[in-house]
Amino acid sequence: QVRLVESGGGLVQPGGSMRLACAASGSIALIYAMEWYRQSPGKQRELVAASTKGGSINYADFAKGRFTISRDNAKNTGYLQMDSLKPEDTAVYSCNADVLLVGGTELGFWGQGTQVTVSS
């Protein structure tokens, strides 16, 4: 029905920047909301940033002032701009979208994740 594909991950030095993208394709009428999560080895998945159905934007404390979530509704694509990256930001980053499908059903979908490694 809907596929989410993250891109933009890789290796970056501490203090550097990286922009992740989450491209949605399929039977999409509207993307209501999109969230970015991350998971490091041995840790639980945690919310990084959310662009909610109500139009608000929320960030985890560790992301405030460094990360920026945005969306291009015309392209069905969400972005996570990450600046001033730290080694502790190393994780697999995944997007989740709340989608209104063509036909009227609302469902949530996950991408496969993209690895971000912050290291010198």
XYZ file of N, CA, C and O in Angstrom:
480
model
N 0.823 -1.205 0.000
C 0.000 0.000 0.000
C 0.857 1.256 0.000
O 0.770 2.095 -0.884
N 1.679 1.390 1.053
C 2.558 2.550 1.191
C 3.950 2.064 1.569
O 4.098 1.179 2.407
N 4.936 2.660 0.943
C 6.321 2.330 1.255
C 7.031 3.602 1.691
O 6.904 4.654 1.045
N 7.786 3.485 2.782
C 8.614 4.583 3.258
C 10.076 4.190 3.094
O 10.475 3.107 3.532
N 10.853 5.047 2.486
C 12.261 4.767 2.270
C 13.083 5.922 2.806
O 12.959 7.060 2.338
N 13.924 5.608 3.807
C 14.822 6.619 4.349
C 16.114 6.650 3.544
O 16.559 5.625 3.005
N 16.712 7.815 3.488
C 18.002 7.970 2.831
C 18.778 9.087 3.512
O 18.206 9.852 4.297
N 20.058 9.151 3.208
C 20.880 10.237 3.714
C 21.778 9.881 4.865
O 22.548 10.718 5.337
N 21.696 8.656 5.358
C 22.555 8.252 6.461
C 23.975 8.004 5.994
O 24.286 8.056 4.810
N 24.843 7.738 6.961
C 26.240 7.458 6.651
C 27.136 7.843 7.803
O 26.703 7.900 8.950
N 28.385 8.111 7.479
C 29.388 8.473 8.475
C 29.632 9.979 8.440
O 29.809 10.557 7.359
N 29.658 10.590 9.598
C 29.918 12.026 9.704
C 30.782 12.266 10.926
O 30.698 11.523 11.912
N 31.616 13.282 10.860
C 32.465 13.613 11.993
C 31.690 14.367 13.049
O 30.696 15.048 12.744
N 32.121 14.261 14.295
C 31.474 15.060 15.359
C 31.474 16.534 14.992
O 32.456 17.062 14.467
N 30.328 17.171 15.253
C 30.164 18.572 14.894
C 29.612 18.780 13.501
O 29.241 19.911 13.149
N 29.535 17.725 12.728
C 29.053 17.827 11.361
C 27.538 17.798 11.271
O 26.827 17.757 12.280
N 27.063 17.842 10.033
C 25.634 17.865 9.761
C 25.256 16.741 8.811
O 26.092 16.252 8.035
N 23.995 16.383 8.868
C 23.468 15.350 7.993
C 21.982 15.592 7.820
O 21.304 16.003 8.772
N 21.491 15.346 6.615
C 20.070 15.502 6.339
C 19.490 14.166 5.897
O 19.923 13.610 4.886
N 18.544 13.680 6.681
C 17.854 12.448 6.345
C 16.562 12.772 5.615
O 15.919 13.792 5.883
N 16.191 11.897 4.698
C 14.930 12.041 3.978
C 14.105 10.771 4.153
O 14.660 9.674 4.273
N 12.803 10.928 4.161
C 11.868 9.796 4.247
C 10.848 9.994 3.135
O 9.951 10.837 3.253
N 11.006 9.223 2.069
C 10.137 9.348 0.914
C 9.030 8.308 0.966
O 9.305 7.107 1.084
N 7.809 8.767 0.871
C 6.652 7.875 0.910
C 6.079 7.714 -0.487
O 5.969 8.683 -1.241
N 5.701 6.494 -0.822
C 5.095 6.226 -2.123
C 3.985 5.200 -1.961
O 3.981 4.415 -1.008
N 3.049 5.219 -2.897
C 1.945 4.277 -2.855
C 0.611 4.989 -2.924
O 0.503 6.087 -3.456
N -0.380 4.370 -2.341
C -1.755 4.867 -2.426
C -2.022 5.933 -1.363
O -2.834 5.754 -0.465
N -1.334 7.041 -1.503
C -1.377 8.102 -0.495
C -2.319 9.217 -0.919
O -2.165 9.776 -1.988
N -3.284 9.508 -0.057
C -4.104 10.698 -0.266
C -3.506 11.879 0.483
O -3.470 12.985 -0.033
N -3.026 11.607 1.697
C -2.472 12.671 2.522
C -1.621 12.054 3.620
O -1.991 11.032 4.188
N -0.501 12.664 3.922
C 0.291 12.270 5.084
C -0.088 13.190 6.226
O 0.170 14.391 6.188
N -0.724 12.613 7.232
C -1.186 13.413 8.365
C -0.030 13.839 9.265
O 0.013 14.964 9.736
N 0.839 12.905 9.538
C 1.900 13.152 10.512
C 3.114 12.310 10.164
O 2.996 11.274 9.515
N 4.257 12.788 10.599
C 5.481 12.020 10.394
C 6.374 12.186 11.606
O 6.462 13.283 12.170
N 7.015 11.106 11.999
C 7.904 11.103 13.149
C 9.222 10.437 12.769
O 9.256 9.566 11.909
N 10.266 10.858 13.446
C 11.570 10.219 13.325
C 11.927 9.589 14.660
O 11.768 10.229 15.707
N 12.408 8.367 14.605
C 12.859 7.631 15.774
C 14.303 7.203 15.548
O 14.795 7.185 14.420
N 14.948 6.826 16.628
C 16.287 6.253 16.502
C 16.457 5.140 17.525
O 15.796 5.121 18.565
N 17.352 4.229 17.196
C 17.658 3.135 18.105
C 19.137 2.815 18.015
O 19.660 2.547 16.920
N 19.782 2.828 19.160
C 21.197 2.462 19.259
C 21.291 1.044 19.795
O 20.373 0.583 20.478
N 22.392 0.358 19.524
C 22.546 -1.014 20.038
C 22.394 -1.059 21.552
O 22.989 -0.253 22.280
N 21.553 -1.977 22.017
C 21.367 -2.153 23.446
C 20.418 -1.161 24.084
O 20.192 -1.202 25.297
N 19.853 -0.268 23.285
C 18.932 0.738 23.817
C 17.567 0.603 23.176
O 17.421 0.056 22.080
N 16.572 1.133 23.866
C 15.228 1.142 23.305
C 15.110 2.225 22.230
O 15.826 3.232 22.259
N 14.188 2.004 21.313
C 13.909 3.011 20.304
C 13.345 4.256 20.990
O 12.530 4.150 21.906
N 13.787 5.419 20.539
C 13.315 6.663 21.146
C 12.874 7.645 20.070
O 13.420 7.663 18.952
N 11.905 8.449 20.427
C 11.401 9.473 19.521
C 12.426 10.598 19.410
O 12.940 11.077 20.426
N 12.678 11.025 18.197
C 13.598 12.129 17.958
C 12.821 13.425 17.714
O 13.076 14.441 18.354
N 11.877 13.353 16.785
C 11.110 14.542 16.412
C 9.808 14.118 15.770
O 9.728 13.037 15.167
N 8.793 14.978 15.908
C 7.482 14.655 15.368
C 6.846 15.883 14.741
O 6.888 16.971 15.316
N 6.274 15.659 13.581
C 5.431 16.660 12.928
C 4.024 16.090 12.997
O 3.689 15.147 12.291
N 3.203 16.634 13.906
C 1.979 15.964 14.288
C 0.813 16.265 13.364
O 0.855 17.191 12.545
N -0.246 15.514 13.558
C -1.473 15.675 12.773
C -2.080 17.047 13.006
O -2.682 17.625 12.111
N -1.916 17.554 14.204
C -2.465 18.859 14.525
C -1.629 20.014 14.036
O -1.998 21.179 14.213
N -0.475 19.697 13.437
C 0.358 20.751 12.878
C 1.485 21.214 13.767
O 2.263 22.088 13.379
N 1.589 20.641 14.954
C 2.665 21.065 15.840
C 3.914 20.234 15.587
O 3.855 19.164 14.980
N 5.014 20.752 16.058
C 6.299 20.061 15.933
C 6.889 19.880 17.314
O 6.918 20.828 18.108
N 7.332 18.677 17.601
C 7.889 18.369 18.904
C 9.249 17.710 18.753
O 9.475 16.953 17.806
N 10.140 17.995 19.685
C 11.479 17.425 19.678
C 11.806 16.794 21.021
O 11.385 17.292 22.070
N 12.568 15.723 20.953
C 13.149 15.190 22.177
C 14.136 16.218 22.718
O 14.681 17.032 21.962
N 14.375 16.175 24.011
C 15.270 17.164 24.612
C 16.638 17.156 23.954
O 17.238 18.215 23.743
N 17.139 15.969 23.612
C 18.476 15.892 23.039
C 18.539 16.479 21.624
O 19.597 16.788 21.104
N 17.355 16.629 21.000
C 17.308 17.117 19.624
C 17.053 18.631 19.537
O 17.337 19.235 18.494
N 16.543 19.195 20.608
C 16.193 20.617 20.584
C 17.418 21.495 20.311
O 18.459 21.331 20.940
N 17.261 22.382 19.348
C 18.349 23.291 19.001
C 19.362 22.723 18.032
O 20.214 23.466 17.533
N 19.290 21.415 17.774
C 20.265 20.794 16.861
C 19.589 20.153 15.644
O 20.163 20.123 14.557
N 18.390 19.599 15.852
C 17.696 18.875 14.786
C 16.468 19.674 14.344
O 15.835 20.354 15.154
N 16.125 19.545 13.065
C 14.945 20.205 12.522
C 14.170 19.232 11.650
O 14.733 18.655 10.712
N 12.895 19.053 11.978
C 12.020 18.197 11.184
C 11.210 19.067 10.229
O 10.795 20.178 10.592
N 11.013 18.565 9.023
C 10.218 19.305 8.043
C 9.581 18.322 7.075
O 9.932 17.128 7.052
N 8.661 18.825 6.284
C 7.976 17.991 5.300
C 7.741 18.774 4.020
O 7.465 19.975 4.069
N 7.802 18.068 2.899
C 7.389 18.602 1.614
C 6.178 17.786 1.188
O 6.316 16.668 0.682
N 4.994 18.314 1.453
C 3.776 17.546 1.197
C 3.587 17.238 -0.286
O 3.026 16.194 -0.644
N 4.057 18.121 -1.145
C 3.902 17.886 -2.578
C 4.720 16.677 -3.034
O 4.358 15.994 -3.994
N 5.816 16.400 -2.318
C 6.677 15.266 -2.673
C 6.450 14.068 -1.765
O 7.128 13.049 -1.914
N 5.531 14.198 -0.806
C 5.307 13.122 0.183
C 6.623 12.704 0.840
O 6.899 11.511 1.025
N 7.406 13.667 1.186
C 8.728 13.412 1.746
C 8.928 14.229 3.004
O 8.577 15.406 3.047
N 9.490 13.580 4.010
C 9.856 14.260 5.234
C 11.358 14.308 5.377
O 12.088 13.495 4.779
N 11.823 15.251 6.174
C 13.259 15.442 6.343
C 13.604 15.603 7.821
O 12.791 16.067 8.612
N 14.816 15.223 8.140
C 15.363 15.485 9.459
C 16.752 16.069 9.253
O 17.674 15.357 8.840
N 16.883 17.353 9.496
C 18.178 18.031 9.415
C 18.841 17.924 10.769
O 18.256 18.324 11.778
N 20.033 17.373 10.794
C 20.751 17.176 12.048
C 22.060 17.940 11.999
O 22.886 17.709 11.106
N 22.225 18.851 12.929
C 23.430 19.668 13.018
C 24.145 19.412 14.344
O 23.560 18.867 15.271
N 25.382 19.839 14.408
C 26.186 19.685 15.635
C 26.108 18.260 16.156
O 25.867 18.029 17.346
N 26.318 17.324 15.278
C 26.170 15.921 15.641
C 27.234 15.476 16.630
O 28.386 15.940 16.597
N 26.824 14.564 17.507
C 27.681 14.033 18.555
C 27.807 12.521 18.387
O 26.914 11.883 17.815
N 28.850 11.928 18.913
C 28.973 10.468 18.812
C 27.765 9.730 19.383
O 27.381 8.677 18.866
N 27.147 10.292 20.407
C 25.978 9.636 21.003
C 24.737 9.716 20.129
O 23.704 9.120 20.448
N 24.807 10.442 19.023
C 23.711 10.451 18.048
C 23.782 9.246 17.109
O 22.875 9.046 16.294
N 24.837 8.464 17.218
C 24.971 7.271 16.379
C 23.821 6.308 16.654
O 23.586 5.919 17.802
N 23.109 5.940 15.603
C 21.931 5.079 15.744
C 21.370 4.772 14.358
O 21.781 5.373 13.362
N 20.413 3.864 14.335
C 19.589 3.668 13.146
C 18.383 4.591 13.277
O 17.656 4.526 14.277
N 18.198 5.438 12.296
C 17.103 6.393 12.305
C 16.002 5.903 11.365
O 16.269 5.560 10.205
N 14.777 5.898 11.883
C 13.638 5.404 11.110
C 12.518 6.439 11.125
O 12.361 7.168 12.109
N 11.746 6.456 10.061
C 10.593 7.347 10.023
C 9.303 6.535 10.129
O 9.248 5.361 9.748
N 8.307 7.192 10.678
C 6.974 6.624 10.798
C 5.992 7.666 10.297
O 6.092 8.836 10.672
N 5.064 7.245 9.451
C 4.098 8.178 8.893
C 2.677 7.694 9.144
O 2.386 6.498 9.017
N 1.842 8.642 9.489
C 0.405 8.396 9.653
C -0.244 8.852 8.344
O -0.259 10.052 8.052
N -0.765 7.899 7.585
C -1.159 8.165 6.203
C -2.644 7.934 5.992
O -3.192 6.913 6.442
N -3.270 8.872 5.316
C -4.622 8.668 4.812
C -4.483 8.061 3.418
O -3.928 8.692 2.500
N -4.972 6.833 3.280
C -4.863 6.145 2.001
C -5.962 6.575 1.051
O -7.048 7.015 1.488
N -5.691 6.453 -0.222
C -6.751 6.611 -1.219
C -7.807 5.568 -0.909
O -7.515 4.394 -0.782
N -9.026 5.980 -0.718
C -10.088 5.065 -0.288
C -10.549 5.349 1.128
O -11.578 4.836 1.565
N -9.751 6.145 1.876
C -10.251 6.645 3.138
C -9.726 5.996 4.406
O -10.035 6.442 5.505
N -8.928 4.956 4.290
C -8.376 4.310 5.483
C -7.150 5.064 5.971
O -6.332 5.522 5.181
N -7.017 5.168 7.294
C -5.840 5.803 7.898
C -4.995 4.724 8.563
O -5.474 3.968 9.402
N -3.715 4.673 8.179
C -2.810 3.655 8.709
C -1.445 4.258 8.982
O -1.081 5.283 8.406
N -0.689 3.588 9.831
C 0.684 3.984 10.090
C 1.654 3.062 9.388
O 1.415 1.861 9.269
N 2.772 3.639 8.930
C 3.773 2.858 8.212
C 5.168 3.228 8.716
O 5.415 4.356 9.128
N 6.074 2.247 8.631
C 7.462 2.441 9.043
C 8.391 2.271 7.848
O 8.162 1.439 6.975
N 9.461 3.029 7.867
C 10.537 2.791 6.937
C 11.497 1.751 7.490
O 11.353 1.293 8.623
N 12.496 1.394 6.691
C 13.421 0.331 7.087
C 14.573 0.847 7.939
O 15.270 0.058 8.584
N 14.759 2.143 7.950
C 15.820 2.725 8.770
C 17.087 3.012 7.981
O 17.366 2.361 6.963
N 17.839 3.981 8.463
C 19.123 4.324 7.856
C 20.141 4.551 8.979
O 19.829 5.178 9.994
N 21.321 4.017 8.798
C 22.349 4.103 9.832
C 23.042 5.455 9.788
O 23.485 5.907 8.720
N 23.145 6.072 10.943
C 23.912 7.305 11.105
C 25.028 7.021 12.098
O 24.760 6.569 13.220
N 26.251 7.237 11.680
C 27.405 7.013 12.546
C 28.184 8.314 12.663
O 28.592 8.895 11.649
N 28.350 8.756 13.899
C 29.093 9.986 14.170
C 30.411 9.596 14.831
O 30.432 9.137 15.969
N 31.481 9.766 14.090
C 32.784 9.316 14.581
C 33.886 10.047 13.832
O 33.752 10.398 12.663
N 34.995 10.242 14.541
C 36.161 10.849 13.906
C 37.102 9.763 13.388
O 38.141 10.064 12.803
